[in-house]
Coordinates of C-alpha atoms (C1' of nucleotides) in Angstrom, one line a residue:
Chain A
M524 CA -5.3 -0.1 -18.1
D525 CA -8.9 0.9 -17.8
A526 CA -11.3 -1.8 -16.6
F527 CA -8.5 -4.1 -17.9
Y528 CA -10.3 -7.5 -17.6
A529 CA -13.6 -6.2 -19.0
S530 CA -11.8 -4.4 -21.8
V531 CA -9.7 -7.4 -22.8
A532 CA -12.6 -9.8 -22.5
T533 CA -14.9 -7.7 -24.8
R534 CA -12.4 -6.2 -27.2
D535 CA -13.2 -8.6 -30.0
R536 CA -16.8 -8.5 -29.2
P537 CA -18.2 -5.3 -30.6
E538 CA -21.8 -6.3 -29.6
L539 CA -20.6 -5.8 -26.0
R540 CA -19.1 -2.4 -26.4
D541 CA -22.1 -0.4 -25.3
V542 CA -23.7 -2.6 -22.7
P543 CA -22.8 -3.3 -19.2
V544 CA -20.5 -6.2 -18.8
I545 CA -19.2 -8.1 -15.8
V546 CA -16.2 -10.3 -15.9
G547 CA -15.8 -13.4 -13.5
G548 CA -17.6 -14.1 -10.3
G549 CA -19.6 -17.2 -10.3
Y550 CA -21.5 -18.8 -7.5
R551 CA -20.5 -17.4 -4.0
G552 CA -17.6 -15.4 -5.6
V553 CA -16.7 -11.8 -6.3
I554 CA -16.4 -10.2 -9.6
L555 CA -13.1 -9.7 -11.3
S556 CA -14.0 -6.5 -13.3
A557 CA -16.8 -4.6 -14.8
N558 CA -16.8 -2.2 -17.8
Y559 CA -17.8 1.4 -17.3
H560 CA -21.4 0.8 -18.4
A561 CA -21.8 -1.5 -15.5
R562 CA -19.9 0.8 -13.2
A563 CA -22.5 3.4 -13.8
Y564 CA -24.8 1.1 -11.8
G565 CA -22.4 1.2 -9.0
V566 CA -20.7 -2.2 -9.9
R567 CA -17.1 -2.5 -8.8
S568 CA -14.3 -5.0 -8.9
G569 CA -14.2 -7.2 -5.9
M570 CA -17.9 -6.8 -5.2
P571 CA -19.8 -10.1 -4.5
S572 CA -21.5 -11.2 -7.7
T573 CA -24.8 -11.4 -5.9
R574 CA -24.6 -7.7 -5.2
A575 CA -23.4 -6.8 -8.7
R576 CA -26.3 -8.8 -10.0
R577 CA -28.7 -6.9 -7.9
L578 CA -27.2 -3.4 -8.9
C579 CA -27.2 -4.3 -12.6
P580 CA -29.4 -7.3 -13.6
D581 CA -29.0 -6.8 -17.3
A582 CA -25.3 -6.9 -17.2
V583 CA -23.7 -9.4 -19.6
R584 CA -21.5 -11.9 -17.7
V585 CA -18.2 -13.0 -19.4
P586 CA -16.0 -15.7 -18.0
A587 CA -12.4 -14.7 -17.2
D588 CA -9.7 -15.8 -19.5
H589 CA -6.5 -15.5 -17.5
E590 CA -4.4 -16.8 -20.3
L591 CA -5.6 -14.0 -22.6
F592 CA -5.2 -11.4 -19.8
G593 CA -1.5 -12.5 -19.4
T594 CA -0.8 -12.3 -23.1
V595 CA -2.2 -8.8 -23.3
S596 CA -0.4 -7.7 -20.1
R597 CA 2.9 -9.0 -21.3
A598 CA 2.5 -7.2 -24.7
V599 CA 1.7 -4.0 -22.8
V600 CA 4.7 -4.3 -20.6
E601 CA 6.8 -4.8 -23.7
N602 CA 5.7 -1.4 -24.9
F603 CA 6.6 0.0 -21.5
R604 CA 10.1 -1.5 -21.7
R605 CA 10.6 0.2 -25.2
V606 CA 10.3 3.4 -23.4
T607 CA 12.6 2.6 -20.5
P608 CA 14.0 -0.4 -18.6
Q609 CA 13.0 1.4 -15.5
V610 CA 9.4 -0.4 -15.2
E611 CA 8.0 -1.6 -12.0
V612 CA 5.1 -4.0 -12.9
V613 CA 2.7 -3.9 -10.0
S614 CA 0.0 -6.1 -11.4
L615 CA -1.2 -7.4 -14.7
D616 CA -2.7 -4.0 -15.5
E617 CA -0.5 -1.4 -13.7
A618 CA 3.0 -0.3 -13.7
F619 CA 5.2 2.5 -12.7
L620 CA 7.7 3.9 -15.2
D621 CA 10.6 6.2 -14.4
V622 CA 11.0 8.1 -17.6
R623 CA 13.7 10.6 -16.5
G624 CA 16.3 8.9 -18.8
S625 CA 13.8 8.8 -21.9
T626 CA 12.9 12.4 -22.2
R627 CA 15.8 13.2 -24.6
R628 CA 14.9 10.3 -27.0
L629 CA 11.1 10.5 -26.7
G630 CA 9.9 14.0 -25.5
T631 CA 8.3 15.1 -22.4
P632 CA 6.6 12.9 -20.0
I633 CA 3.3 14.0 -21.3
E634 CA 4.3 13.2 -24.9
I635 CA 5.5 9.7 -23.7
A636 CA 2.3 9.1 -21.9
E637 CA 0.4 9.9 -25.0
H638 CA 2.5 7.8 -27.1
L639 CA 2.0 4.8 -25.0
R640 CA -1.6 5.3 -24.8
A641 CA -1.8 5.6 -28.6
V642 CA 0.3 2.3 -29.1
I643 CA -1.6 0.3 -26.5
H644 CA -4.8 1.3 -28.2
D645 CA -3.7 0.5 -31.5
E646 CA -2.0 -2.8 -30.8
Q647 CA -4.1 -4.1 -28.0
G648 CA -7.4 -2.5 -28.6
I649 CA -7.8 -1.3 -25.1
T650 CA -7.6 2.1 -23.4
C651 CA -5.3 3.1 -20.4
S652 CA -4.9 6.1 -18.3
V653 CA -1.6 7.7 -17.2
G654 CA -0.7 9.9 -14.2
V655 CA 2.4 11.8 -14.4
A656 CA 4.2 13.1 -11.2
A657 CA 7.5 13.3 -9.5
S658 CA 6.8 10.4 -7.2
I659 CA 5.2 7.1 -7.4
S660 CA 2.3 7.7 -4.9
V661 CA 1.1 11.0 -6.6
A662 CA 1.5 9.4 -10.2
K663 CA -0.8 6.7 -9.0
L664 CA -3.4 9.0 -7.6
A665 CA -3.2 11.3 -10.8
S666 CA -3.7 8.2 -12.9
R667 CA -6.9 7.2 -11.0
R668 CA -8.0 10.8 -11.6
A669 CA -7.2 10.4 -15.4
K670 CA -9.5 7.4 -15.7
P671 CA -11.0 6.5 -18.0
D672 CA -8.8 7.1 -21.1
G673 CA -6.9 10.2 -20.1
V674 CA -3.7 11.8 -18.7
V675 CA -3.3 13.8 -15.6
V676 CA -0.1 15.7 -14.9
V677 CA 0.7 17.0 -11.3
P678 CA 3.7 19.4 -11.4
P679 CA 5.7 19.6 -8.3
Q680 CA 4.5 22.9 -7.2
E681 CA 0.9 21.6 -7.4
I682 CA 1.4 18.4 -5.3
T683 CA -0.3 19.5 -2.0
S684 CA -3.2 21.4 -3.9
F685 CA -3.8 18.2 -5.9
L686 CA -3.6 15.9 -2.8
H687 CA -5.3 17.8 -0.1
P688 CA -8.8 17.8 -1.4
L689 CA -8.7 14.0 -2.0
D690 CA -10.6 11.7 0.3
V691 CA -8.3 10.0 3.0
G692 CA -9.5 6.6 1.4
E693 CA -7.6 7.5 -1.7
L694 CA -4.3 7.2 0.1
Y695 CA -2.2 4.0 -0.3
G696 CA -2.6 2.0 2.9
V697 CA -6.1 3.3 3.9
G698 CA -8.8 0.8 3.5
E699 CA -12.2 0.5 4.9
K700 CA -11.0 0.2 8.6
T701 CA -8.4 2.9 8.7
Q702 CA -10.7 5.3 6.9
A703 CA -13.4 4.6 9.6
V704 CA -10.8 5.4 12.3
L705 CA -9.7 8.6 10.7
H706 CA -13.2 9.7 10.1
R707 CA -13.9 9.1 13.7
L708 CA -11.1 11.7 14.4
G709 CA -12.9 14.1 12.0
L710 CA -10.2 13.5 9.2
V711 CA -11.9 13.3 6.0
T712 CA -9.7 14.7 3.4
V713 CA -5.9 14.0 2.8
G714 CA -5.4 17.8 3.8
D715 CA -6.9 17.0 7.2
V716 CA -4.4 14.1 7.7
A717 CA -1.5 16.5 6.5
H718 CA -2.5 19.0 9.2
T719 CA -2.9 16.5 12.1
P720 CA 0.2 16.2 14.4
L721 CA 2.1 13.0 13.5
R722 CA 1.9 11.7 17.2
T723 CA -1.9 12.0 17.1
L724 CA -2.0 10.2 13.8
Q725 CA 0.2 7.5 15.1
R726 CA -1.7 7.0 18.3
A727 CA -4.8 6.5 16.1
V728 CA -3.5 4.1 13.4
G729 CA -0.1 2.8 14.6
E730 CA 3.3 4.1 14.4
G731 CA 4.3 2.8 11.0
L732 CA 1.1 3.6 9.2
G733 CA 0.8 6.9 10.9
R734 CA 4.2 8.0 9.6
M735 CA 3.4 6.8 6.1
L736 CA 0.1 8.6 5.9
H737 CA 1.6 11.8 7.2
D738 CA 4.4 11.5 4.6
L739 CA 2.1 10.7 1.7
A740 CA -0.4 13.4 2.7
W741 CA 2.4 16.0 2.1
G742 CA 3.6 14.2 -1.1
R743 CA 6.7 13.0 0.6
D744 CA 7.7 9.7 -1.2
T745 CA 11.2 9.1 -2.1
R746 CA 10.7 5.4 -3.1
A747 CA 12.4 4.7 -6.5
V748 CA 10.8 2.8 -9.4
T749 CA 12.3 -0.6 -8.7
P750 CA 12.2 -3.0 -11.8
G751 CA 11.3 -6.6 -10.8
R752 CA 10.4 -5.8 -7.2
V753 CA 6.9 -7.1 -7.2
S754 CA 6.5 -10.7 -8.3
V755 CA 3.7 -10.7 -10.9
F756 CA 2.9 -13.8 -12.7
G757 CA 5.3 -14.0 -15.7
Y758 CA 7.5 -11.0 -14.6
G759 CA 9.9 -12.7 -12.1
G760 CA 10.4 -10.3 -9.2
D761 CA 11.6 -11.0 -5.7
P762 CA 11.2 -14.5 -4.5
D763 CA 8.1 -15.3 -2.8
K764 CA 8.1 -15.3 1.1
S765 CA 5.1 -17.5 1.3
M766 CA 2.9 -19.7 -0.9
G767 CA -0.6 -20.7 -0.1
A768 CA -3.9 -21.9 -1.6
Q769 CA -7.4 -21.7 -0.2
E770 CA -10.8 -22.7 -1.4
T771 CA -14.3 -21.6 -0.6
F772 CA -16.6 -24.5 -0.5
G773 CA -19.7 -24.5 -2.8
R774 CA -21.7 -24.9 0.4
D775 CA -20.5 -24.9 4.0
I776 CA -19.1 -28.2 5.1
D777 CA -18.9 -29.9 8.6
D778 CA -17.6 -33.2 7.5
R779 CA -14.0 -33.8 8.7
E780 CA -13.4 -36.2 5.9
V781 CA -14.4 -33.8 3.2
I782 CA -12.6 -31.0 4.9
L783 CA -9.3 -33.0 5.0
R784 CA -9.5 -34.1 1.4
E785 CA -9.6 -30.4 0.5
V786 CA -6.7 -29.7 3.0
L787 CA -4.8 -32.4 1.0
T788 CA -5.8 -31.0 -2.4
L789 CA -4.5 -27.5 -1.2
S790 CA -1.4 -29.0 0.4
A791 CA -0.4 -30.8 -3.0
K792 CA -1.1 -27.6 -4.8
V793 CA 1.1 -25.5 -2.7
A794 CA 3.8 -28.0 -2.6
E795 CA 3.9 -28.5 -6.2
R796 CA 4.2 -24.8 -6.8
M797 CA 7.0 -24.8 -4.2
R798 CA 8.9 -27.5 -6.1
V799 CA 8.3 -25.7 -9.4
A800 CA 9.8 -22.5 -7.7
G801 CA 12.6 -24.5 -6.1
V802 CA 11.7 -23.4 -2.6
A803 CA 11.1 -25.1 0.8
G804 CA 9.5 -23.7 3.9
R805 CA 9.4 -24.4 7.7
T806 CA 6.0 -22.9 8.8
V807 CA 2.8 -24.5 7.7
S808 CA -0.3 -22.5 8.4
L809 CA -3.9 -23.4 8.1
T810 CA -6.8 -21.1 7.8
V811 CA -10.5 -21.9 8.4
R812 CA -13.4 -19.6 8.0
F813 CA -16.7 -20.5 9.4
A814 CA -20.1 -20.1 8.2
D815 CA -20.4 -16.8 9.9
F816 CA -17.2 -15.5 8.2
T817 CA -15.1 -15.4 11.3
T818 CA -11.7 -16.8 10.5
L819 CA -8.9 -18.6 12.4
T820 CA -5.4 -19.2 11.4
R821 CA -3.1 -21.5 13.2
A822 CA 0.6 -22.0 12.3
R823 CA 3.2 -24.6 13.3
T824 CA 6.9 -24.5 12.6
I825 CA 8.5 -27.8 11.8
P826 CA 12.3 -28.5 12.4
E827 CA 13.2 -28.7 8.7
A828 CA 12.1 -26.8 5.7
T829 CA 10.1 -29.0 3.2
D830 CA 8.4 -29.1 -0.2
V831 CA 6.8 -32.4 0.5
T832 CA 3.2 -32.7 0.1
Q833 CA 2.7 -35.3 2.8
E834 CA 4.7 -33.3 5.3
I835 CA 2.8 -30.2 4.7
Y836 CA -0.5 -32.1 4.8
R837 CA 0.4 -33.8 8.0
A838 CA 1.3 -30.5 9.6
A839 CA -2.0 -29.1 8.4
V840 CA -4.0 -31.9 9.7
R841 CA -2.4 -31.7 13.1
L842 CA -3.4 -27.9 13.1
Y843 CA -6.9 -28.8 12.0
D844 CA -7.4 -31.4 14.7
A845 CA -5.8 -29.0 17.4
L846 CA -8.7 -26.7 16.6
G847 CA -11.1 -29.4 18.2
L848 CA -14.0 -28.3 15.9
Q849 CA -17.1 -30.2 16.8
R850 CA -18.7 -30.4 13.4
A851 CA -18.5 -26.5 13.0
R852 CA -19.6 -25.6 9.5
L853 CA -16.8 -24.4 7.4
R854 CA -16.9 -22.0 4.4
L855 CA -13.3 -22.0 3.5
V856 CA -10.1 -23.7 4.3
G857 CA -6.6 -22.8 3.4
V858 CA -3.1 -24.0 3.5
R859 CA 0.0 -21.7 3.4
V860 CA 3.7 -22.4 3.7
E861 CA 5.8 -19.4 5.1
G862 CA 9.5 -18.6 5.6
L863 CA 10.5 -20.0 2.1
V864 CA 14.1 -20.5 1.3
P865 CA 15.7 -21.8 -1.7
R866 CA 15.6 -25.6 -1.7
S867 CA 19.4 -25.9 -2.4
S868 CA 20.0 -24.3 1.0
V869 CA 18.1 -26.9 2.8
H870 CA 20.2 -29.9 3.8
R871 CA 18.0 -32.7 5.1
Q872 CA 18.9 -34.4 8.4
G873 CA 18.7 -38.1 8.0
V874 CA 16.1 -39.5 10.4
L875 CA 16.9 -42.8 12.0
G876 CA 14.6 -45.4 10.6
E877 CA 13.4 -43.2 7.6
R878 CA 13.8 -44.6 4.2
D879 CA 16.2 -42.6 2.3
R880 CA 13.9 -42.7 -0.7
G881 CA 10.6 -41.5 0.4
W882 CA 7.8 -38.9 -0.3
S883 CA 10.1 -36.4 -1.8
E884 CA 11.0 -38.7 -4.5
A885 CA 7.3 -39.8 -5.0
D886 CA 6.5 -36.0 -5.3
R887 CA 9.1 -35.6 -8.0
A888 CA 7.8 -38.7 -9.9
V889 CA 4.3 -37.4 -9.6
D890 CA 5.4 -34.0 -10.9
R891 CA 7.0 -35.7 -14.0
A892 CA 3.9 -37.8 -14.6
T893 CA 1.5 -34.8 -14.3
R894 CA 3.7 -32.7 -16.6
R895 CA 3.5 -35.3 -19.2
F896 CA 0.0 -36.8 -18.8
G897 CA -1.9 -33.9 -17.2
R898 CA -3.1 -33.2 -13.7
A899 CA -5.4 -36.3 -13.4
A900 CA -2.6 -38.8 -14.2
V901 CA -1.4 -39.3 -10.6
Q902 CA -3.3 -38.4 -7.5
P903 CA -3.5 -39.3 -3.9
A904 CA -5.9 -42.2 -3.8
S905 CA -8.3 -40.4 -1.3
L906 CA -8.9 -37.8 -4.0
L907 CA -9.5 -40.3 -6.9
D908 CA -13.1 -40.7 -6.7
R909 CA -13.7 -37.0 -6.1
A910 CA -11.9 -36.4 -9.4
A911 CA -14.1 -38.9 -11.0
G912 CA -17.1 -37.0 -9.6
R913 CA -15.9 -33.9 -11.1
D914 CA -15.5 -35.5 -14.6
E915 CA -19.1 -36.8 -14.2
A916 CA -20.5 -33.5 -13.3
S917 CA -18.8 -31.9 -16.3
S918 CA -19.7 -34.6 -18.9
T919 CA -22.6 -37.1 -18.9
G920 CA -22.5 -39.4 -16.0
P921 CA -24.8 -39.0 -13.0
P922 CA -23.5 -36.4 -10.6
G923 CA -24.4 -38.3 -7.5
A924 CA -22.5 -41.4 -8.4
R925 CA -19.7 -41.7 -5.7
S926 CA -18.4 -44.7 -4.0
E927 CA -18.1 -45.1 -0.3
R928 CA -15.0 -44.1 1.3
S929 CA -13.5 -46.2 4.1
T930 CA -12.1 -43.9 6.9
G931 CA -11.1 -40.5 7.6
E932 CA -7.7 -41.6 8.3
A933 CA -4.6 -41.1 6.2
P934 CA -5.1 -40.5 2.6
L935 CA -1.4 -41.5 2.2
P936 CA -1.1 -43.9 -0.8
V937 CA -0.5 -42.3 -4.2
G938 CA -2.9 -43.9 -6.6
T939 CA -2.8 -43.9 -10.3
K940 CA -5.6 -43.7 -12.7
S941 CA -3.9 -45.9 -15.3
S942 CA -2.0 -48.9 -14.4
E943 CA 0.7 -47.9 -16.7
H944 CA 2.4 -45.2 -14.7
S945 CA 3.0 -45.7 -11.1
Chain B
dT913 C1' -27.6 -16.7 -2.9
dC914 C1' -23.2 -11.6 1.0
dT915 C1' -18.4 -11.3 1.3
dG916 C1' -12.5 -15.0 -4.1
dG917 C1' -7.7 -15.9 -4.1
dG918 C1' -3.0 -14.6 -4.0
dG919 C1' 0.0 -12.2 -1.4
dT920 C1' 2.8 -8.6 2.2
dC921 C1' 3.5 -6.1 6.2
dC922 C1' 2.5 -4.6 10.9
dT923 C1' 1.5 -5.3 15.9
dA924 C1' 1.7 -7.4 20.2
dG925 C1' 2.7 -11.0 23.5
dG926 C1' 5.4 -14.7 25.2
dA927 C1' 9.5 -17.7 25.4
dC928 C1' 14.2 -17.8 25.4
dC929 C1' 19.0 -16.1 25.3
dC930 C1' 22.9 -13.3 26.7
Chain C
dT493 C1' 14.8 -9.5 47.9
dC494 C1' 11.6 -8.3 43.6
dT495 C1' 13.0 -7.4 38.5
dG496 C1' 17.0 -4.1 32.9
dG497 C1' 17.7 -4.2 28.1
dG498 C1' 18.5 -6.0 23.7
dG499 C1' 17.7 -9.5 20.3
dT500 C1' 15.5 -13.5 17.9
dC501 C1' 11.8 -16.7 17.1
dC502 C1' 7.2 -18.0 17.2
dT503 C1' 2.3 -17.4 17.0
dA504 C1' -2.3 -15.0 16.1
dG505 C1' -4.8 -11.6 14.3
dG506 C1' -5.7 -7.8 11.3
dA507 C1' -5.3 -4.5 7.7
dC508 C1' -4.3 -3.8 3.1
dC509 C1' -3.3 -4.3 -2.1
dC510 C1' -4.3 -6.2 -6.6

DNA sequence: TCTGGGGTCCTAGGACCC
DNA sequence: TCTGGGGTCCTAGGACCC
């Protein structure tokens, strides 16, 4: 899709059609998308909103509506699947289709491309661009070339003449850092990479990446379109290998108590998603980012896989304390659980002295309650007054009204907002 | 008002085992 | 009497993608 989030966010607002529009990206954030009017000013997805604002002060800001994005995305993917079941969904706004099996029924790949573009335009009111080629990587580059609202076909005999003039940064796997390394070697175009000895390339960027770039630069890409490979929200895909959550604070924080409350919030969020997905994991990792943006991660593997909020939280707190931060100002904190396996494959070892009904059962009760009564229904007690603070901020109460908290220790008890459900 | 949040994969070193 | 080779697991950091 072309400027997907921006297109969807403005499709029912004709008054925004001819003005620069920026989607998402509030305080301390990055923008999600920008329409082509805004891009003309140099605004790009992923750009800090402050910078976008500087580049294009007149842009209209539109909030992200993820539910709507998902709905439109699913409708578009349905259109793809009517062409072929061989659809690999890469993200909400991008997919690969292997149409070899569809040409007899639907015509040439170009005809299929134009058909899809027309249907998506008519049904969803947004435009998209299509690259047609004999491999995934070339099709992807061709689609980029086709934007906005176009089709680019790269026939097999034109692959190298299409690829070689492109900037190395266009290649999959070449980001800012790798591009700088290649530029230092005097490699600016894809053709330069293609004509560099493999070993030289591998010395510069590593064995695996060097091999991949050399292949891609010659259009060698035999990977098949694989339906359901990537896990995109709502499309299934392979099981996740890790799940995590992180949060950038509104302002940098040096207070252990505040930081650990966030760690608990994140642990609960991750654990709940794990329980919904039916997975458990053994390695808990904690990420902290300091005010100067330097970032540390620490990981600890526990004896048995868990999906229990308190166990993840306890491991994360140990990692945090082991850092020995002396009131360093943190910009971000994150919790991730890795090495996920199906929960059904985990058999818990009974521990002497441990209650056989414990936090795991409590978590499940909390899950049931929040499903029925909403997220605020049951929370760790240590998070309750903060939740109240949020309510105040969003409604009428004084934002500063917060009660004193006792200690930084163990926000263990599960509290309830209403006495009815415990 | 500089730099989100969700992920994956690779590399490299050390511990440990056979 | 001075140090092999292969494998796995764990940790930390980094790069990248959407």
